[in-house]
Short mmCIF file of C-alpha atoms in Angstrom, two decimals:
data_model
loop_
_atom_site.label_atom_id
_atom_site.label_comp_id
_atom_site.label_asym_id
_atom_site.label_seq_id
_atom_site.Cartn_x
_atom_site.Cartn_y
_atom_site.Cartn_z
CA MET A 1 -94.20 4.73 -140.99
CA SER A 2 -95.38 5.14 -137.42
CA ASP A 3 -95.40 8.50 -135.61
CA ASN A 4 -92.86 7.13 -133.19
CA GLN A 5 -90.48 6.32 -136.11
CA ASN A 6 -91.08 9.83 -137.51
CA THR A 7 -90.33 11.46 -134.21
CA PHE A 8 -87.17 9.29 -133.89
CA ILE A 9 -85.86 10.18 -137.36
CA GLU A 10 -86.38 13.90 -136.77
CA LYS A 11 -84.58 13.76 -133.42
CA ILE A 12 -81.65 11.85 -135.06
CA LYS A 13 -81.54 14.28 -137.95
CA ALA A 14 -81.43 17.21 -135.57
CA SER A 15 -78.54 15.70 -133.71
CA TYR A 16 -76.49 14.28 -136.55
CA SER A 17 -76.76 16.69 -139.46
CA PRO A 18 -73.59 18.83 -139.32
CA SER A 19 -73.08 21.76 -141.75
CA GLY A 20 -69.53 20.95 -142.50
CA GLU A 21 -67.65 17.76 -143.50
CA TYR A 22 -68.39 14.59 -141.60
CA ILE A 23 -67.93 10.90 -141.38
CA TYR A 24 -70.95 8.71 -142.21
CA LEU A 25 -71.22 6.08 -139.57
CA GLY A 26 -74.52 4.35 -140.52
CA ALA A 27 -78.23 4.48 -139.91
CA ALA A 28 -79.95 4.58 -136.56
CA MET A 29 -82.08 1.67 -135.52
CA LEU A 30 -85.36 1.57 -133.74
CA ASP A 31 -86.95 -1.66 -132.57
CA GLY A 32 -84.21 -3.58 -134.40
CA LEU A 33 -84.98 -1.89 -137.78
CA ALA A 34 -82.42 0.36 -139.50
CA LEU A 35 -83.93 3.62 -140.69
CA ALA A 36 -81.86 4.83 -143.64
CA ALA A 37 -83.14 8.34 -143.30
CA ALA A 38 -81.84 8.55 -139.79
CA GLU A 39 -78.28 9.04 -140.68
CA VAL A 40 -75.63 9.03 -137.90
CA ASN A 41 -72.77 11.39 -138.85
CA LEU A 42 -69.68 12.47 -136.95
CA PRO A 43 -68.56 16.08 -137.67
CA LEU A 44 -64.87 16.25 -138.75
CA ARG A 45 -64.32 19.39 -136.76
CA MET A 46 -65.27 17.42 -133.54
CA MET A 47 -62.74 14.60 -134.18
CA ASN A 48 -60.19 16.35 -132.08
CA ARG A 49 -62.44 16.10 -129.13
CA HIS A 50 -61.28 12.45 -128.95
CA GLY A 51 -63.26 9.30 -128.65
CA LEU A 52 -63.81 5.78 -127.46
CA ILE A 53 -64.54 2.57 -129.40
CA ALA A 54 -65.43 -0.23 -127.04
CA GLY A 55 -66.99 -3.71 -127.12
CA ALA A 56 -66.55 -7.33 -126.46
CA THR A 57 -64.24 -9.46 -128.59
CA GLY A 58 -65.77 -10.24 -131.97
CA THR A 59 -68.23 -7.42 -132.03
CA GLY A 60 -66.62 -5.51 -134.90
CA LYS A 61 -64.37 -2.88 -133.20
CA THR A 62 -61.56 -3.40 -135.67
CA ARG A 63 -63.90 -2.83 -138.65
CA THR A 64 -65.19 0.32 -136.96
CA LEU A 65 -61.66 1.49 -136.86
CA GLN A 66 -61.24 0.66 -140.50
CA LEU A 67 -64.26 2.59 -141.76
CA LEU A 68 -63.33 5.65 -139.71
CA ALA A 69 -59.79 5.48 -141.05
CA GLU A 70 -61.07 5.17 -144.68
CA GLN A 71 -63.39 8.19 -144.53
CA LEU A 72 -60.72 10.29 -142.71
CA SER A 73 -58.28 9.39 -145.52
CA ASP A 74 -60.83 10.41 -148.10
CA ALA A 75 -61.20 13.75 -146.31
CA GLY A 76 -57.38 14.25 -146.51
CA VAL A 77 -56.79 13.55 -142.82
CA PRO A 78 -53.78 11.31 -142.09
CA VAL A 79 -54.34 8.42 -139.71
CA PHE A 80 -52.07 6.42 -137.30
CA MET A 81 -53.26 3.01 -136.19
CA LEU A 82 -51.91 0.05 -134.28
CA ASP A 83 -52.20 -3.14 -136.31
CA VAL A 84 -52.24 -5.82 -133.60
CA LYS A 85 -52.65 -8.83 -135.84
CA GLY A 86 -51.30 -7.53 -139.08
CA ASP A 87 -54.73 -7.76 -140.67
CA LEU A 88 -55.22 -4.04 -141.52
CA SER A 89 -52.81 -4.03 -144.44
CA GLY A 90 -55.83 -4.82 -146.61
CA LEU A 91 -56.67 -1.13 -146.42
CA TYR A 92 -54.28 -0.73 -149.40
CA GLN A 93 -56.58 -2.75 -151.65
CA PRO A 94 -60.15 -2.26 -152.83
CA GLY A 95 -62.64 -4.67 -151.17
CA SER A 96 -65.05 -6.89 -152.97
CA THR A 97 -68.77 -7.22 -152.59
CA ASN A 98 -70.67 -10.21 -151.14
CA PRO A 99 -74.30 -10.98 -150.19
CA LYS A 100 -73.90 -9.67 -146.66
CA ILE A 101 -72.35 -6.33 -147.77
CA GLU A 102 -75.12 -6.03 -150.47
CA GLU A 103 -77.75 -6.52 -147.78
CA ARG A 104 -76.06 -3.96 -145.55
CA ALA A 105 -75.88 -1.46 -148.43
CA GLN A 106 -79.57 -1.95 -149.15
CA GLN A 107 -80.59 -1.38 -145.51
CA LEU A 108 -78.61 1.81 -145.44
CA ASN A 109 -79.62 2.90 -148.94
CA LYS A 110 -76.04 3.57 -149.71
CA PRO A 111 -74.19 2.02 -152.73
CA PHE A 112 -71.09 0.04 -151.90
CA THR A 113 -68.12 1.42 -153.72
CA PRO A 114 -64.86 -0.58 -153.17
CA SER A 115 -61.66 1.55 -152.71
CA GLY A 116 -58.10 1.26 -151.63
CA PHE A 117 -56.17 3.81 -149.61
CA PRO A 118 -52.60 4.89 -149.31
CA ILE A 119 -50.86 3.16 -146.36
CA GLU A 120 -47.43 3.07 -144.73
CA ILE A 121 -46.40 0.06 -142.72
CA TYR A 122 -44.08 0.40 -139.68
CA SER A 123 -42.54 -2.13 -137.26
CA LEU A 124 -40.83 -1.85 -133.89
CA THR A 125 -38.32 -4.43 -134.96
CA GLY A 126 -37.84 -3.38 -138.55
CA LYS A 127 -38.86 -6.87 -139.78
CA LEU A 128 -42.49 -6.13 -140.66
CA GLY A 129 -42.21 -2.51 -141.95
CA ALA A 130 -40.10 0.62 -141.70
CA GLN A 131 -38.20 0.67 -138.43
CA MET A 132 -39.78 2.98 -135.79
CA ARG A 133 -37.21 4.16 -133.25
CA ALA A 134 -37.00 6.76 -130.51
CA THR A 135 -34.10 7.90 -128.43
CA VAL A 136 -34.01 7.09 -124.74
CA THR A 137 -34.17 10.92 -124.12
CA GLU A 138 -37.36 11.14 -126.14
CA PHE A 139 -38.97 8.57 -124.07
CA GLY A 140 -38.10 10.30 -120.79
CA PRO A 141 -37.85 8.74 -117.28
CA VAL A 142 -41.69 8.29 -116.79
CA LEU A 143 -42.36 6.22 -119.93
CA LEU A 144 -39.10 4.37 -119.63
CA SER A 145 -39.88 3.40 -116.09
CA LYS A 146 -43.20 1.94 -117.36
CA ILE A 147 -41.37 -0.14 -119.97
CA LEU A 148 -38.82 -1.36 -117.49
CA GLU A 149 -41.51 -1.94 -114.87
CA LEU A 150 -39.63 -0.12 -112.23
CA ASN A 151 -40.83 0.69 -108.78
CA ASP A 152 -40.92 4.24 -107.26
CA THR A 153 -37.44 4.18 -105.90
CA GLN A 154 -35.98 2.84 -109.11
CA SER A 155 -37.95 5.40 -111.14
CA GLY A 156 -36.53 8.01 -108.90
CA VAL A 157 -33.03 6.87 -109.76
CA LEU A 158 -33.89 6.78 -113.46
CA ALA A 159 -35.00 10.46 -113.17
CA VAL A 160 -31.58 11.26 -111.61
CA LEU A 161 -29.79 9.79 -114.60
CA PHE A 162 -31.85 11.87 -117.03
CA LYS A 163 -31.38 15.02 -114.91
CA TYR A 164 -27.58 14.48 -114.84
CA ALA A 165 -27.50 13.91 -118.62
CA ASP A 166 -29.57 17.02 -119.19
CA ASP A 167 -27.44 19.17 -116.91
CA HIS A 168 -24.24 18.07 -118.67
CA LYS A 169 -25.67 18.14 -122.26
CA MET A 170 -25.20 14.43 -122.77
CA PRO A 171 -27.52 13.00 -125.31
CA VAL A 172 -28.86 9.51 -124.20
CA VAL A 173 -29.65 7.97 -127.53
CA ASP A 174 -29.65 4.16 -126.88
CA LEU A 175 -29.51 1.60 -124.13
CA ASN A 176 -25.71 1.51 -124.29
CA ASP A 177 -25.80 5.18 -123.39
CA LEU A 178 -28.16 4.48 -120.44
CA LYS A 179 -26.14 1.57 -119.17
CA LYS A 180 -22.84 3.61 -119.32
CA LEU A 181 -24.50 6.46 -117.50
CA LEU A 182 -25.92 4.16 -114.81
CA GLY A 183 -22.60 2.50 -114.24
CA TYR A 184 -20.67 5.80 -114.13
CA LEU A 185 -22.99 7.40 -111.55
CA ALA A 186 -23.43 4.35 -109.40
CA GLU A 187 -19.67 3.83 -108.61
CA GLY A 188 -16.29 5.42 -108.66
CA GLU A 189 -15.74 9.06 -109.52
CA GLY A 190 -19.28 9.44 -110.94
CA ALA A 191 -20.71 8.49 -107.59
CA LYS A 192 -18.64 11.05 -105.72
CA GLU A 193 -19.55 13.70 -108.37
CA ILE A 194 -23.40 13.38 -107.90
CA LYS A 195 -23.45 12.70 -104.17
CA ALA A 196 -23.96 16.34 -103.15
CA SER A 197 -26.24 17.52 -105.93
CA TYR A 198 -28.27 14.43 -106.81
CA GLY A 199 -27.71 11.92 -103.96
CA SER A 200 -26.10 8.46 -104.04
CA ILE A 201 -27.26 5.47 -106.02
CA SER A 202 -27.22 2.16 -104.17
CA THR A 203 -25.58 -0.90 -105.79
CA ALA A 204 -28.81 -2.92 -105.35
CA THR A 205 -30.95 -0.33 -107.15
CA SER A 206 -28.45 0.18 -110.06
CA SER A 207 -28.15 -3.64 -110.45
CA THR A 208 -31.87 -4.10 -110.69
CA ILE A 209 -32.29 -1.42 -113.27
CA LEU A 210 -29.35 -2.81 -115.28
CA ARG A 211 -30.89 -6.31 -115.23
CA LYS A 212 -34.13 -4.95 -116.66
CA ILE A 213 -32.36 -3.10 -119.32
CA VAL A 214 -30.45 -6.19 -120.37
CA ALA A 215 -33.76 -8.30 -120.40
CA ILE A 216 -35.17 -5.83 -122.96
CA GLU A 217 -32.02 -6.28 -125.06
CA GLN A 218 -32.12 -10.10 -124.77
CA GLN A 219 -35.63 -10.09 -126.14
CA GLY A 220 -34.39 -8.39 -129.27
CA LEU A 221 -36.20 -5.12 -128.49
CA GLY A 222 -33.29 -2.85 -127.89
CA GLY A 223 -33.47 -1.65 -131.48
CA ILE A 224 -36.40 0.57 -130.81
CA PHE A 225 -34.04 2.96 -128.90
CA GLY A 226 -31.61 4.89 -131.09
CA GLU A 227 -31.09 6.91 -134.26
CA THR A 228 -32.39 7.53 -136.86
CA SER A 229 -35.23 8.54 -134.57
CA PHE A 230 -38.68 8.46 -136.09
CA ASP A 231 -39.67 11.89 -137.60
CA ILE A 232 -43.34 12.48 -136.64
CA GLN A 233 -43.74 14.58 -139.71
CA ASP A 234 -43.86 11.42 -141.63
CA LEU A 235 -47.28 10.82 -140.12
CA PHE A 236 -48.78 13.79 -141.84
CA ASN A 237 -48.26 12.73 -145.46
CA ARG A 238 -50.88 12.69 -148.17
CA VAL A 239 -51.01 10.90 -151.50
CA ASP A 240 -53.28 12.19 -154.33
CA GLY A 241 -55.20 14.31 -151.81
CA LYS A 242 -55.76 11.32 -149.45
CA GLY A 243 -54.40 11.14 -146.06
CA VAL A 244 -51.82 8.28 -145.54
CA ILE A 245 -52.98 5.59 -143.09
CA SER A 246 -49.89 4.64 -141.11
CA LEU A 247 -50.04 1.12 -139.64
CA LEU A 248 -47.72 0.01 -136.77
CA ASN A 249 -47.57 -3.76 -137.21
CA ILE A 250 -46.93 -5.39 -133.79
CA ALA A 251 -47.71 -8.97 -134.86
CA ASP A 252 -44.04 -9.97 -133.81
CA VAL A 253 -44.14 -8.17 -130.50
CA GLN A 254 -47.58 -9.00 -129.21
CA SER A 255 -46.02 -10.61 -126.11
CA GLN A 256 -44.62 -7.17 -125.10
CA PRO A 257 -47.85 -5.10 -124.67
CA VAL A 258 -46.27 -2.68 -122.24
CA LEU A 259 -43.49 -1.92 -124.63
CA TYR A 260 -45.60 -1.08 -127.69
CA SER A 261 -48.40 0.67 -125.87
CA THR A 262 -45.87 2.88 -124.14
CA PHE A 263 -44.06 3.48 -127.48
CA LEU A 264 -47.35 4.78 -128.78
CA LEU A 265 -47.73 7.11 -125.98
CA SER A 266 -44.13 8.39 -126.50
CA LEU A 267 -45.08 9.23 -130.14
CA LEU A 268 -48.14 11.02 -128.98
CA ALA A 269 -46.08 12.94 -126.40
CA GLU A 270 -43.64 14.03 -129.09
CA ILE A 271 -46.49 15.11 -131.38
CA TYR A 272 -47.83 17.20 -128.55
CA GLN A 273 -44.41 18.80 -127.79
CA THR A 274 -43.61 19.41 -131.50
CA MET A 275 -46.77 20.58 -133.11
CA PRO A 276 -47.73 24.29 -132.97
CA GLU A 277 -51.07 25.42 -131.53
CA ALA A 278 -53.82 25.22 -134.12
CA GLY A 279 -57.04 26.14 -132.31
CA ASP A 280 -60.41 24.92 -133.69
CA LEU A 281 -60.05 23.60 -137.18
CA ASP A 282 -62.58 22.41 -139.75
CA LYS A 283 -60.91 18.99 -139.61
CA PRO A 284 -58.08 17.56 -137.65
CA LYS A 285 -54.50 17.39 -138.77
CA LEU A 286 -54.13 13.74 -137.62
CA VAL A 287 -56.27 11.16 -135.85
CA PHE A 288 -54.38 8.68 -133.63
CA PHE A 289 -56.10 5.41 -132.82
CA PHE A 290 -55.02 3.57 -129.61
CA ASP A 291 -56.09 -0.07 -130.08
CA GLU A 292 -55.89 -2.47 -127.12
CA ALA A 293 -55.87 0.65 -124.87
CA HIS A 294 -56.36 -1.25 -121.64
CA LEU A 295 -52.75 -2.38 -121.90
CA LEU A 296 -51.61 1.23 -121.58
CA PHE A 297 -53.39 1.72 -118.21
CA ASN A 298 -52.75 -1.59 -116.53
CA ASP A 299 -50.78 -1.08 -113.28
CA ALA A 300 -49.92 2.41 -114.49
CA PRO A 301 -48.15 4.51 -111.76
CA LYS A 302 -49.49 7.87 -110.80
CA ALA A 303 -46.90 9.84 -112.72
CA PHE A 304 -47.68 7.91 -115.82
CA LEU A 305 -51.36 8.53 -115.66
CA GLU A 306 -50.76 12.27 -115.02
CA GLN A 307 -48.71 12.40 -118.11
CA ILE A 308 -51.54 10.75 -120.28
CA ASN A 309 -54.12 13.11 -118.74
CA THR A 310 -52.04 16.17 -119.63
CA ILE A 311 -51.52 15.06 -123.24
CA ILE A 312 -55.01 14.03 -123.92
CA ARG A 313 -56.34 17.25 -122.40
CA LEU A 314 -54.04 19.61 -124.27
CA ILE A 315 -53.28 17.91 -127.55
CA ARG A 316 -56.62 18.68 -129.16
CA SER A 317 -55.53 22.32 -129.40
CA LYS A 318 -52.75 21.09 -131.75
CA GLY A 319 -55.38 19.70 -134.12
CA ILE A 320 -54.85 16.09 -133.09
CA GLY A 321 -57.61 13.62 -132.32
CA VAL A 322 -57.07 10.56 -130.17
CA PHE A 323 -59.45 7.53 -130.08
CA PHE A 324 -59.03 4.71 -127.63
CA CYS A 325 -60.16 1.17 -128.60
CA THR A 326 -60.71 -1.38 -125.88
CA GLN A 327 -63.21 -3.99 -124.52
CA SER A 328 -64.89 -2.04 -121.76
CA PRO A 329 -65.06 1.72 -121.05
CA MET A 330 -64.06 0.67 -117.41
CA ASP A 331 -60.56 -0.09 -118.86
CA ILE A 332 -59.99 3.66 -119.24
CA PRO A 333 -59.40 5.81 -116.09
CA GLU A 334 -62.11 8.21 -115.31
CA SER A 335 -59.89 11.21 -115.73
CA VAL A 336 -59.14 10.16 -119.29
CA LEU A 337 -62.76 8.78 -120.07
CA SER A 338 -64.34 12.11 -119.21
CA GLN A 339 -62.34 13.77 -122.06
CA LEU A 340 -63.55 11.38 -124.77
CA GLY A 341 -66.54 13.18 -126.32
CA ASN A 342 -67.33 10.66 -129.11
CA ARG A 343 -68.47 7.19 -128.14
CA VAL A 344 -68.99 4.17 -130.33
CA GLN A 345 -70.03 1.28 -128.05
CA HIS A 346 -70.36 -2.19 -129.41
CA ALA A 347 -72.00 -5.02 -127.55
CA LEU A 348 -71.14 -5.68 -123.94
CA ARG A 349 -71.51 -9.14 -122.34
CA ALA A 350 -72.72 -9.56 -118.80
CA PHE A 351 -71.67 -13.07 -117.89
CA THR A 352 -70.01 -12.38 -114.53
CA PRO A 353 -70.76 -10.11 -111.55
CA ASN A 354 -67.90 -7.88 -112.71
CA ASP A 355 -69.48 -7.69 -116.22
CA VAL A 356 -72.85 -6.65 -114.63
CA ASP A 357 -71.12 -3.98 -112.63
CA ALA A 358 -69.28 -2.74 -115.63
CA LEU A 359 -72.54 -2.60 -117.63
CA LYS A 360 -74.25 -0.58 -114.99
CA LYS A 361 -71.31 1.96 -114.94
CA THR A 362 -71.26 2.19 -118.71
CA VAL A 363 -75.01 2.83 -118.86
CA ASN A 364 -74.56 5.82 -116.48
CA THR A 365 -72.15 7.41 -118.81
CA TYR A 366 -74.69 7.78 -121.62
CA PRO A 367 -77.30 10.62 -121.97
CA LYS A 368 -80.95 9.57 -121.16
CA SER A 369 -82.89 8.27 -124.13
CA GLU A 370 -86.61 8.24 -124.67
CA PHE A 371 -86.24 5.56 -127.21
CA TYR A 372 -83.93 2.97 -125.63
CA ALA A 373 -83.45 1.04 -122.48
CA ILE A 374 -79.65 1.44 -122.83
CA ASP A 375 -78.68 -1.62 -120.65
CA LYS A 376 -80.80 -3.89 -122.82
CA VAL A 377 -79.59 -2.38 -126.08
CA LEU A 378 -75.87 -2.81 -124.97
CA THR A 379 -76.29 -6.51 -124.41
CA SER A 380 -78.36 -7.16 -127.56
CA LEU A 381 -76.30 -5.41 -130.22
CA GLY A 382 -75.11 -7.69 -133.13
CA THR A 383 -71.88 -7.61 -135.07
CA GLY A 384 -71.51 -4.43 -136.99
CA GLN A 385 -73.90 -2.50 -134.65
CA ALA A 386 -73.08 -0.01 -132.07
CA LEU A 387 -74.64 2.44 -129.63
CA ILE A 388 -73.32 5.83 -130.59
CA THR A 389 -73.29 9.38 -129.15
CA VAL A 390 -70.89 12.10 -130.39
CA LEU A 391 -70.46 15.88 -130.12
CA ASN A 392 -72.31 17.99 -132.53
CA GLU A 393 -70.70 21.06 -133.99
CA LYS A 394 -71.65 23.17 -130.95
CA GLY A 395 -69.94 20.55 -128.65
CA ILE A 396 -73.19 19.21 -127.34
CA PRO A 397 -73.70 15.44 -126.91
CA THR A 398 -75.99 14.06 -129.58
CA GLU A 399 -79.08 11.76 -129.18
CA VAL A 400 -78.08 8.26 -128.32
CA ALA A 401 -78.45 6.04 -131.43
CA ALA A 402 -78.25 2.29 -131.82
CA THR A 403 -76.63 2.22 -135.25
CA LEU A 404 -76.26 -0.24 -138.06
CA LEU A 405 -72.69 0.63 -139.26
CA THR A 406 -71.62 1.18 -142.87
CA PRO A 407 -69.11 -1.56 -144.04
CA PRO A 408 -65.50 -0.74 -144.89
CA ARG A 409 -64.70 -0.31 -148.60
CA ALA A 410 -61.21 -1.86 -148.56
CA VAL A 411 -60.25 -5.44 -147.95
CA MET A 412 -61.18 -6.56 -144.44
CA GLY A 413 -58.16 -8.58 -143.82
CA PRO A 414 -54.34 -8.81 -144.45
CA MET A 415 -52.82 -8.21 -147.84
CA ALA A 416 -51.08 -11.07 -149.47
CA ALA A 417 -47.50 -11.57 -148.05
CA ILE A 418 -45.80 -11.03 -151.30
CA ASP A 419 -47.71 -7.78 -152.00
CA CYS A 420 -47.07 -6.55 -148.56
CA GLU A 421 -43.34 -7.23 -148.84
CA LYS A 422 -43.22 -5.35 -152.26
CA LEU A 423 -45.07 -2.42 -150.81
CA MET A 424 -42.83 -2.35 -147.83
CA GLN A 425 -39.59 -2.60 -149.72
CA GLY A 426 -40.64 0.07 -152.20
CA SER A 427 -41.33 2.63 -149.50
CA PRO A 428 -38.78 5.48 -149.23
CA LEU A 429 -39.41 5.47 -145.43
CA PHE A 430 -38.23 1.93 -145.24
CA SER A 431 -34.87 3.00 -146.58
CA LYS A 432 -34.85 6.14 -144.48
CA TYR A 433 -35.07 4.28 -141.18
CA LYS A 434 -33.28 1.01 -142.15
CA GLU A 435 -29.78 1.81 -141.01
CA THR A 436 -28.92 2.53 -137.42
CA VAL A 437 -26.82 5.71 -136.77
CA ASP A 438 -24.42 5.82 -133.88
CA PRO A 439 -23.84 9.55 -132.99
CA ILE A 440 -21.62 11.00 -130.30
CA SER A 441 -23.69 10.50 -127.21
CA ALA A 442 -23.41 9.80 -123.45
CA TYR A 443 -21.49 6.60 -124.05
CA GLU A 444 -18.65 8.19 -126.01
CA MET A 445 -18.60 11.35 -123.78
CA LEU A 446 -18.35 9.39 -120.59
CA THR A 447 -15.81 7.07 -122.05
CA ASP A 448 -13.65 10.07 -122.92
CA LYS A 449 -14.19 11.62 -119.51
CA ILE A 450 -13.21 8.34 -117.76
CA ASN A 451 -10.13 7.93 -119.93
CA GLU A 452 -9.00 11.57 -119.38
CA THR A 453 -9.48 11.14 -115.62
CA GLN A 454 -7.50 7.95 -115.80
CA ALA A 455 -4.78 9.57 -117.86
CA ASN A 456 -4.41 12.45 -115.34
CA GLU A 457 -4.30 9.98 -112.51
CA ASN A 458 -1.63 7.98 -114.33
CA LYS A 459 0.38 11.15 -114.93
CA VAL A 460 0.27 12.22 -111.33
CA LYS A 461 1.22 8.75 -110.25
CA ALA A 462 4.20 8.65 -112.60
CA GLU A 463 5.36 12.02 -111.45
CA GLU A 464 5.17 10.96 -107.77
CA GLU A 465 7.05 7.75 -108.54
CA GLU A 466 9.77 9.79 -110.34
CA ARG A 467 10.09 12.13 -107.37
CA LYS A 468 10.39 9.19 -105.02
CA ARG A 469 13.01 7.52 -107.28
CA ILE A 470 15.22 10.66 -107.33
CA GLU A 471 14.97 11.00 -103.55
CA GLN A 472 15.86 7.39 -103.10
CA GLU A 473 18.88 7.69 -105.44
CA SER A 474 20.20 10.75 -103.62
CA LYS A 475 20.28 8.85 -100.28
CA PRO A 476 23.66 7.02 -99.56
CA LYS A 477 23.64 3.29 -99.44
CA PRO A 478 24.52 1.59 -96.14
CA GLY A 479 28.37 1.84 -95.57
CA GLU A 480 28.82 4.61 -98.13
CA LYS A 481 29.79 8.25 -97.31
CA SER A 482 27.67 11.09 -98.51
CA LEU A 483 29.08 13.65 -101.01
CA VAL A 484 29.74 16.18 -98.21
CA GLU A 485 31.49 13.47 -96.17
CA GLU A 486 33.71 12.56 -99.11
CA ILE A 487 34.66 16.08 -99.78
CA MET A 488 35.51 16.77 -96.11
CA GLY A 489 37.55 13.59 -95.92
CA ALA A 490 39.62 14.26 -99.06
CA THR A 491 43.47 14.88 -98.64
CA ILE A 492 43.50 18.20 -100.35
CA THR A 493 40.56 19.32 -98.16
CA ARG A 494 42.50 18.36 -94.98
CA GLN A 495 45.63 20.18 -96.23
CA ILE A 496 43.67 23.42 -97.09
CA GLY A 497 42.12 23.23 -93.66
CA LYS A 498 45.46 22.99 -91.93
CA GLU A 499 46.89 26.01 -93.86
CA ILE A 500 43.82 28.07 -92.91
CA VAL A 501 44.21 27.26 -89.21
CA ARG A 502 48.05 28.18 -89.29
CA GLY A 503 47.32 31.44 -90.96
CA ILE A 504 44.64 32.39 -88.41
CA PHE A 505 46.89 31.38 -85.46
CA GLY A 506 49.84 33.52 -86.87
CA MET A 507 47.61 36.56 -87.07
CA LEU A 508 46.51 36.04 -83.50
CA THR A 509 50.14 35.60 -82.09
CA GLY A 510 52.03 37.87 -84.33
CA LYS A 511 54.39 34.98 -85.26
CA LYS A 512 55.25 33.89 -88.69
CA THR A 513 54.08 30.21 -89.36
CA ARG A 514 56.13 27.77 -91.12
CA SER A 515 54.91 26.79 -94.43
CA THR A 516 55.12 23.31 -95.65
CA LYS A 517 55.91 24.64 -99.13
CA SER A 518 59.61 25.05 -99.74
CA SER A 519 58.98 27.94 -102.18
CA GLY A 520 58.02 30.00 -99.03
CA GLY A 521 54.79 31.86 -98.39
CA GLY A 522 51.75 30.18 -96.80
CA LEU A 523 48.45 29.83 -98.14
CA PHE A 524 47.62 33.52 -97.77
CA GLY A 525 51.26 34.66 -98.52
CA PHE A 526 52.35 35.03 -94.83
#
């Protein structure tokens, strides 16, 4: 072994020999040769410093995710992963050896030991696994605006809806609640009610938001909003001491990348808001893998990016690690990229001017190396190889190492459909989230409020109509005399009037008036 190789091995050992538990990634390579003694390890206690797994299509990113998930599970750390193509379900079953795996094991000087791992399969539609749902309130206006692809004005109106619901203690559970709330506040009594405190909502804006909500429903995706809402504690399960690997199968909603990527962020936001502070732990409580991460950031509004930055910056104190997986580091905003301390970079291709520019920027993000020309290494890595730098136990970036990665020990592909269905149906979580619950929420509360208002209006209207009817009936009809006129015109009334006049006249003149009564005595006995 040359002096250069010995120096290289010593440097790698000094960088990648943690005192606590770690994940074995592989052996560092020099001049294309894997040196088994130069082990590349990632300290478990640094997994909550987040990370990036990047590389061109077909370079082995998914298998890197798999080997990380397997070793985290072995260490008792639960994992959440996005299963884009439905081919990670094979994690449940032990893999099998083949000539390529045997060759890799020999190069690494590590025996290949097949193993299966406990998994839980979830789905946003409920067709491919246990139904994952979240209430509209849990999404919040920022994430929901991203899903509905609203502009700034429309996002502002959505924020007003959430503020009104919060002020009036109205749970907004599903899209029916949201539509009812939008309709109530955009017109009629609701519009009058919010005008002073929240401002008016134009018909054009409310109609646009409504159309976008309906479009989500027509695509059959409205079911992800509602109850029973997913309980994030179900992500922290263990079986026989191994952390459960939770897979969100999105094979049936691949055409809705904004929806599922934003849903993942909503889960992460809920974890952040729910989990207590944990400080620095020997190993994370959960590691969250964000595959196809570029979809999360495409055309993301400022408020959305700010929310991501806040979550990523602070969630590590809750004991949660987050790894983004994408094709190029340039897919990740700089503000987020700067917080990713662990880097596993697969090969990059430089076929276009944009690729060349991305390569230069990527090279500048790596520590200097006395052993590699990083730009050349990044374009020459083979499948199952990656350029790695992580944080050591003191939080210092390690020596850059081109690494031959260890192979996954479970099946590298999907489980048989019949086995997958049996596993899914036998899961208690499948039963737990199967049925939709319709609680008392904004829809029912606003319906009662509208009905009550309408009932009061009908009562007032009826009372007014009754008052008018009575007044109308008390008025004489044309040609008829009023009650007073009839009394004054009656014979007995005229006779009494005459007697009163005679009596008064007699008192004034001192003469006795003649009575019409033969029995004598006038009306007053005069």
